[in-house]
CSV table of C-alpha atoms in Angstrom, one decimal:
chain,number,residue,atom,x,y,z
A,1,UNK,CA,5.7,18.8,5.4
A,2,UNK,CA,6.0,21.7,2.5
A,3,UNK,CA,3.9,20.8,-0.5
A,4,UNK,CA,5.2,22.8,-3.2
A,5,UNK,CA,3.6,24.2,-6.3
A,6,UNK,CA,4.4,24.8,-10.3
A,7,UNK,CA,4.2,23.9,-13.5
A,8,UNK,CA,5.3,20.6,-12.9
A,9,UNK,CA,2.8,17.8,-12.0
A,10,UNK,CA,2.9,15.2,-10.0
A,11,UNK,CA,0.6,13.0,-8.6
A,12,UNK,CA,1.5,10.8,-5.5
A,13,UNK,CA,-0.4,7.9,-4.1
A,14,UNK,CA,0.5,6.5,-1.1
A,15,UNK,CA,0.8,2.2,-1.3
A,16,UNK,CA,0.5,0.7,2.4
A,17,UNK,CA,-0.3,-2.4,4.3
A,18,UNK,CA,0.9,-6.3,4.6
A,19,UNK,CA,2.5,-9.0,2.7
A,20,UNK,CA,-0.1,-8.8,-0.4
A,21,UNK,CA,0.4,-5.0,-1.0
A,22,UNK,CA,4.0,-5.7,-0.2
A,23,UNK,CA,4.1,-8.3,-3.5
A,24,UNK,CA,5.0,-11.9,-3.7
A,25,UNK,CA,4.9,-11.7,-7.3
A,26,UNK,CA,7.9,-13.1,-9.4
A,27,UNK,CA,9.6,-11.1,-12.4
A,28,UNK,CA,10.0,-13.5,-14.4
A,29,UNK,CA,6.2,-13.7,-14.9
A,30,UNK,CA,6.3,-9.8,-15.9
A,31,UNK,CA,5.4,-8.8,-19.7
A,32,UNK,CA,7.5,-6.6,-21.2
A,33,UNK,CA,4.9,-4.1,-21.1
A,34,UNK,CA,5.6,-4.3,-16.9
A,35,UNK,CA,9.3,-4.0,-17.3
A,36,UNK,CA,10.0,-0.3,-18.4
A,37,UNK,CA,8.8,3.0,-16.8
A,38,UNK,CA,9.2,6.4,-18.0
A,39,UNK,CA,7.7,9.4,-15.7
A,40,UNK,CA,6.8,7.0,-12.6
A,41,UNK,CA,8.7,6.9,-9.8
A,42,UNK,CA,8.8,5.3,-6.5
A,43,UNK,CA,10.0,6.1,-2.6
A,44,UNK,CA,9.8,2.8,-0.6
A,45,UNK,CA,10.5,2.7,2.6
A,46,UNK,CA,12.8,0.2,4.4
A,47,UNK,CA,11.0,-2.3,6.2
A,48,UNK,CA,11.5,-3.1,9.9
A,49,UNK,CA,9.7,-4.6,13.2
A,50,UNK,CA,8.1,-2.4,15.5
A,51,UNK,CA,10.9,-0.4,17.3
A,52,UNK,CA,13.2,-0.6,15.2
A,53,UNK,CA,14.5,3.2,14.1
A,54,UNK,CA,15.3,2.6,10.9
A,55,UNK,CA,12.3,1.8,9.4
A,56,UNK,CA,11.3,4.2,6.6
A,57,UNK,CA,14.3,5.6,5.5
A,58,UNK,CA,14.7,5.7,1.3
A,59,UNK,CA,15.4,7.5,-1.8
A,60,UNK,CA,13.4,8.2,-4.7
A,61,UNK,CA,13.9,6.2,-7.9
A,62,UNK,CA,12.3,5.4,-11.5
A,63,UNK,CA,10.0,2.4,-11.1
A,64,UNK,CA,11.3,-0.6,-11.7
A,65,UNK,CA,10.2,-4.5,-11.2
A,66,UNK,CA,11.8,-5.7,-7.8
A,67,UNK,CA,10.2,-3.3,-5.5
A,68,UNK,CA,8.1,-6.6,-3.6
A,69,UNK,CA,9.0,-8.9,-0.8
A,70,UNK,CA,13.0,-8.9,-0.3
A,71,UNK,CA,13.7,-5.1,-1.3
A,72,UNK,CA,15.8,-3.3,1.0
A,73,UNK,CA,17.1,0.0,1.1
A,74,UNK,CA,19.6,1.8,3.5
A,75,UNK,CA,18.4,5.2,2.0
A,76,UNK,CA,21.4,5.8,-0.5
A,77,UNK,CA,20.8,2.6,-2.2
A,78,UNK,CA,18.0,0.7,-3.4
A,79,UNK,CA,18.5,-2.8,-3.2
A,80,UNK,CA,15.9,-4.7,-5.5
A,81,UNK,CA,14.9,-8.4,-5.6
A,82,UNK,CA,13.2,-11.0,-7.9
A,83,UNK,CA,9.4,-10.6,-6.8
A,84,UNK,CA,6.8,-7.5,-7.7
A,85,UNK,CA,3.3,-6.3,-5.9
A,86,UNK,CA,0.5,-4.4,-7.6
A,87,UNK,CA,2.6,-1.0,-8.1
A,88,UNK,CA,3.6,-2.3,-11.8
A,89,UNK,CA,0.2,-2.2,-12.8
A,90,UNK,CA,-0.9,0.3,-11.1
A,91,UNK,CA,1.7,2.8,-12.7
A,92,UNK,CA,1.0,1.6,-15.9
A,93,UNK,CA,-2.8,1.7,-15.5
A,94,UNK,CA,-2.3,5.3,-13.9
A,95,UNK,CA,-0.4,6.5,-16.7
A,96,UNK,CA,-3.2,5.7,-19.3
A,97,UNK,CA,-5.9,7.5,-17.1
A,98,UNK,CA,-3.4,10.6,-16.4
A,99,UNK,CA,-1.6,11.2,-19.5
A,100,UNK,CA,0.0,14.6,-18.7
A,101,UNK,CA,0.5,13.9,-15.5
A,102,UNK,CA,3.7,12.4,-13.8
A,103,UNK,CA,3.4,9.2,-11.4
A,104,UNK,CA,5.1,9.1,-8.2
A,105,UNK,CA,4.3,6.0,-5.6
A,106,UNK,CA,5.0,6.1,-1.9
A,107,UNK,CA,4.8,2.6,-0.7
A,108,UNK,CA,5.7,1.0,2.6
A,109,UNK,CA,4.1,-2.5,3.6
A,110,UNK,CA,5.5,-5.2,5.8
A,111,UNK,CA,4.7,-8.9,6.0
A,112,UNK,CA,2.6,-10.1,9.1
A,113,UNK,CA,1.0,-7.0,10.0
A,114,UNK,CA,-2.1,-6.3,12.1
A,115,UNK,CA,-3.7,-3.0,12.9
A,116,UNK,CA,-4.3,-4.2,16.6
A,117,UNK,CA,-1.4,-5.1,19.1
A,118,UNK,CA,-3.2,-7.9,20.4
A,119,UNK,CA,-2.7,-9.5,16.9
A,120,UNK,CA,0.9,-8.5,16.0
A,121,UNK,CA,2.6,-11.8,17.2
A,122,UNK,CA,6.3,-11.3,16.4
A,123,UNK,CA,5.7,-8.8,12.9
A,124,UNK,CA,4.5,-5.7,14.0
A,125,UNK,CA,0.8,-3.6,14.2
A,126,UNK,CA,-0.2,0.0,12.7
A,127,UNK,CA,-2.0,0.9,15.8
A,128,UNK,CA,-1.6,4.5,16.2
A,129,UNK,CA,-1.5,4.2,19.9
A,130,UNK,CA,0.5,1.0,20.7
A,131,UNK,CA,3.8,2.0,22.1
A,132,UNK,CA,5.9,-0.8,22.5
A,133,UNK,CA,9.1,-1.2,24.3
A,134,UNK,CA,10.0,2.3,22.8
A,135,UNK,CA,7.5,4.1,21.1
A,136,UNK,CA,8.1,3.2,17.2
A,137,UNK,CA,5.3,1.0,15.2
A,138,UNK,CA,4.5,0.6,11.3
A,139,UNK,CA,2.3,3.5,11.6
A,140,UNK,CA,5.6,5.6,12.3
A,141,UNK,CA,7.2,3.7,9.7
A,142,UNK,CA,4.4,4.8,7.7
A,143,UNK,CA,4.8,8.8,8.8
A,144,UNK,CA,8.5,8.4,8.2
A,145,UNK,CA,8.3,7.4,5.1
A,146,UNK,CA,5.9,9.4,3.9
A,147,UNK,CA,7.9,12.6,5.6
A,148,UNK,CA,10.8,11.5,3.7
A,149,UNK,CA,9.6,11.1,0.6
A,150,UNK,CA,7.8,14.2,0.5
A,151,UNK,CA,11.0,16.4,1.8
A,152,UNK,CA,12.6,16.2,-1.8
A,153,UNK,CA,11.0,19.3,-4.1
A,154,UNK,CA,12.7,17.5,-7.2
A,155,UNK,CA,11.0,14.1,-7.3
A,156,UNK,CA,12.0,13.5,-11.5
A,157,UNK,CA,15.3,15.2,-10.8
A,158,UNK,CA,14.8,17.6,-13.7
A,159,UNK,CA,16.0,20.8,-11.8
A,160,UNK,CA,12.3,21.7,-11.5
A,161,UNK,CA,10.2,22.1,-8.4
A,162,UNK,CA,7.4,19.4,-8.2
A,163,UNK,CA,3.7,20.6,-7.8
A,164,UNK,CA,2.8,17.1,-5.5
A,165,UNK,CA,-0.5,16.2,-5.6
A,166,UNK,CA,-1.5,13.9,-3.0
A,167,UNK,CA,-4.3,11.7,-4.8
A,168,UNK,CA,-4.8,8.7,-3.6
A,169,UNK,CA,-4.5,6.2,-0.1
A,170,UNK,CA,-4.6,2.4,-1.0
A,171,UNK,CA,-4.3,0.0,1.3
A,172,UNK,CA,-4.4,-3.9,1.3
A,173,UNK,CA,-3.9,-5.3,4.7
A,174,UNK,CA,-6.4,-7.3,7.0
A,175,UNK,CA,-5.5,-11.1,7.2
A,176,UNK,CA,-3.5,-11.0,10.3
A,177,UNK,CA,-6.5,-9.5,12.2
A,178,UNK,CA,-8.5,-11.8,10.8
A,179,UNK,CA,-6.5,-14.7,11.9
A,180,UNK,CA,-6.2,-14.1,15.7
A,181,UNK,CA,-9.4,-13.7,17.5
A,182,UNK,CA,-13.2,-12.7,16.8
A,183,UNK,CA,-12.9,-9.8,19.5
A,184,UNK,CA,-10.0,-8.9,16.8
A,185,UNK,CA,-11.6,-9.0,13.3
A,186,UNK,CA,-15.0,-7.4,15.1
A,187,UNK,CA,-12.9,-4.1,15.8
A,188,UNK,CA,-11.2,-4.0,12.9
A,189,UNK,CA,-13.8,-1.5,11.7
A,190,UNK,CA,-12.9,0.8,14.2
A,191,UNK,CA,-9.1,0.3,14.0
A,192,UNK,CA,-9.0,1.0,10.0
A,193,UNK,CA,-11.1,4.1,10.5
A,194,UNK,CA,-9.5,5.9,12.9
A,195,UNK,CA,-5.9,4.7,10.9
A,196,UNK,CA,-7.3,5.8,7.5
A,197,UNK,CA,-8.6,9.2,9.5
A,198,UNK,CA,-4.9,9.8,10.4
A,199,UNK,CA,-3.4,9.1,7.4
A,200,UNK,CA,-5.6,11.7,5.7
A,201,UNK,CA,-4.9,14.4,8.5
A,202,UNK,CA,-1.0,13.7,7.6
A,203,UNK,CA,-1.4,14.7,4.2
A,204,UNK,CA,-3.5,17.5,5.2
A,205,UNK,CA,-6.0,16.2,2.9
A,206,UNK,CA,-9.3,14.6,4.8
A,207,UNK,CA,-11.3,13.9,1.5
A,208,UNK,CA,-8.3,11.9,-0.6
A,209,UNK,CA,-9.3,8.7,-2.3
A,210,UNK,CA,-8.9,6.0,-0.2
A,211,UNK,CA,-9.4,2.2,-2.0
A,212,UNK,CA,-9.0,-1.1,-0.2
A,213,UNK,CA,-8.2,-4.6,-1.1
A,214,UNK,CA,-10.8,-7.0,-0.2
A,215,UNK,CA,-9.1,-10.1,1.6
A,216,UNK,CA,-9.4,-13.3,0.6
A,217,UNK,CA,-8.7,-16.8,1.3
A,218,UNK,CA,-6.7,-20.1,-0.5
A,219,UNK,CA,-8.5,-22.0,1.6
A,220,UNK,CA,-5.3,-23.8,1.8
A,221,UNK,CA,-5.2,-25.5,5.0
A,222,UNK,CA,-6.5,-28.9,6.2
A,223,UNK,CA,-9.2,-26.9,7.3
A,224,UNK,CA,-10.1,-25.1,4.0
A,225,UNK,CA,-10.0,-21.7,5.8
A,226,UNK,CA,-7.1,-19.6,6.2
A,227,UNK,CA,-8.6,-16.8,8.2
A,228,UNK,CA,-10.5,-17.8,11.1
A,229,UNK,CA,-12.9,-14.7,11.1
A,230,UNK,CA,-11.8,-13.5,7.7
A,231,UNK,CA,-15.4,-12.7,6.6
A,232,UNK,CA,-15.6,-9.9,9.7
A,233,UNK,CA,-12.8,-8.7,8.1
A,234,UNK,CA,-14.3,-8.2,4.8
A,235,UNK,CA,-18.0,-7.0,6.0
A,236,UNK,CA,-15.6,-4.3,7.7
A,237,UNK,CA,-14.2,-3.4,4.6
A,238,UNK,CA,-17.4,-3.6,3.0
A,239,UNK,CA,-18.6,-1.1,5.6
A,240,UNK,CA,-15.9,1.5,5.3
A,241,UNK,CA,-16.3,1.8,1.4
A,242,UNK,CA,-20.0,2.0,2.0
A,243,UNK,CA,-19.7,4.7,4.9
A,244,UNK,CA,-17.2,6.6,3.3
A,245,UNK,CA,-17.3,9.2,0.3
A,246,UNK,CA,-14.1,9.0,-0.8
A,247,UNK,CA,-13.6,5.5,0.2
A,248,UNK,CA,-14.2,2.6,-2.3
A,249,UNK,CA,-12.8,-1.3,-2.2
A,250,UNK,CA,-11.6,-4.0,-4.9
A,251,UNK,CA,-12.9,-6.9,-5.1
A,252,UNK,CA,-11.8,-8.9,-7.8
A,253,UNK,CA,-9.1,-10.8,-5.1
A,254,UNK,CA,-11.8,-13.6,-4.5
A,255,UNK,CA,-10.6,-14.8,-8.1
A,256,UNK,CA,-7.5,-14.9,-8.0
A,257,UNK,CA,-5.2,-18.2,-7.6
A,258,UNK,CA,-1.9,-18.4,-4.6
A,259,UNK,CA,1.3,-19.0,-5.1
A,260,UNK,CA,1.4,-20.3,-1.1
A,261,UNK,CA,-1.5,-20.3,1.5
A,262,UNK,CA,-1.2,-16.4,1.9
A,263,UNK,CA,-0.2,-15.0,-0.9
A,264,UNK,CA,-1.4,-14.2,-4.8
A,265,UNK,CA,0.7,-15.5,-7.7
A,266,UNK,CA,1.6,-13.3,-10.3
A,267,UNK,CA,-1.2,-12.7,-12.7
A,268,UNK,CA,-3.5,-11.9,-9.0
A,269,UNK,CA,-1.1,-8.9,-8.4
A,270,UNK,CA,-1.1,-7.7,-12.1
A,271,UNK,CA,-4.7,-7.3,-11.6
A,272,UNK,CA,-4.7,-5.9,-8.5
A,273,UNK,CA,-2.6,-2.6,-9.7
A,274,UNK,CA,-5.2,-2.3,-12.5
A,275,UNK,CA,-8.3,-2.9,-10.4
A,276,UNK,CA,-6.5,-0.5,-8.0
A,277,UNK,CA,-5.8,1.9,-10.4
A,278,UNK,CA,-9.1,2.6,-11.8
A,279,UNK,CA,-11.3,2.5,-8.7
A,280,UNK,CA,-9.0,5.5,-7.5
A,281,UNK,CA,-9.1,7.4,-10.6
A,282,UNK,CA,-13.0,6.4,-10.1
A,283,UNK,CA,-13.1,8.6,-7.2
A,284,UNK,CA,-10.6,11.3,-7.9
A,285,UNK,CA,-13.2,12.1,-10.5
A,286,UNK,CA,-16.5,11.5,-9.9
């Protein structure tokens, strides 16, 4: 994929994962501050199951609220709905740590997801390697929205090539693999290493920020723990941000209150953007 350079800058971060980086937040929580974006914009990529060949397909378009659970695109159009994740925050955090630059988000995140097959039940896995019934899993929904996105030289539309600057990899995704089995969650290390690794080598780019999103649980259940083997799950985590140079994690999700037994309420993904937002900055320039 071309990376192309001028005057213009822009820096891109990639958003990826499961339901709580897709956003169960509602819009009619948002401040007005949350509402209205100028010089961020966003490629998401339509969501699909595992073999499905229209996953990833979008079009770039100025941030706006509705870009959560229930978006849809068909490529031409962007169809938005009534709930949010963190990239409202985010952009708006991002914007106050890079004033001059230009923020463009490349985000695709589908509820249910695992890393590993074994875990995928009927939503799908990222696992590089798993080839299903025809070769297609998030991971190459991943890829082809990130090839997408990055085709267009014109991002703002202004009649001026982009200078894209890859910057940052965040990722908040986990639950599902700590919800199956403990042969699961204990190589989930492994799993989000090698994905992170190949997500780097696809932007060409092998020390690029990468932040996670610590998991957490609501506890919500009759047994007072949603995820089975969640804490593996979170020393693995733990471990990657610790191992890794460019790697760091947030972990402010341990306080924040659910809308359901999986997912954050509004105020949790509000914070999450911001939390996101300055732990990558955090690395970009230390």
């Amino acid at each position: 994929m071309p990376f192309l350079f001028s005057a213009q800058k822009m820096r891109v971060f990639m958003l990826a994962g499961q339901s709580n980086m897709n956003g169960f937040g509602y819009t009619k929580d948002l401040p007005k501050d949350l509402k209205e974006f100028k010089d961020v914009y966003i490629f998401q990529g339509n969501t699909a199951d595992d073999g499905d060949k229209n996953g990833g397909v979008g079009k770039w378009d100025i941030l706006k609220p509705g870009h959560g659970t229930g978006f849809k695109t068909d490529g031409r159009n962007n169809m938005l709905s009534d709930r949010f994740g963190l990239e409202l925050s985010l952009a708006k955090r991002l914007k106050e740590l890079f004033p001059k630059d230009k923020i463009a988000l490349i985000k695709y995140a589908k509820e249910g997801t695992s890393i590993d097959s074994l875990a995928k039940a009927n939503f799908g896995c990222w696992e590089p390697e798993y080839r299903g019934s025809n070769g297609i899993n998030q991971y190459d929904h991943f890829l082809k929205t990130l090839s997408l996105a990055l085709e267009d030289s014109d991002i703002d539309k202004d009649g001026k090539k982009d200078e894209v600057i890859p910057s940052g990899i965040l990722w908040m995704q986990g639950e599902s693999d700590g919800g199956f089995t403990k042969e699961v969650a204990e190589k989930y290390y492994g799993h989000l290493n090698n994905l992170i690794n190949l997500m780097r080598a696809s932007l060409r780019k092998d020390d690029i920020p990468v932040v996670i999103g610590k998991i957490s649980d609501s506890g919500k259940n009759e047994k007072g723990k949603i995820w089975a083997f969640g804490e593996i799950i979170q020393e693995a985590e733990e471990k990657f941000a610790k191992t890794d140079k460019k790697g760091a994690v947030v972990r402010s999700t341990k306080n924040y209150k659910y809308s359901d037994n999986w997912h954050y309420d509004s105020a949790g993904y509000i914070d999450l953007g911001e939390k996101f937002a300055e732990e990558v900055f955090r690395l970009i320039t230390k």
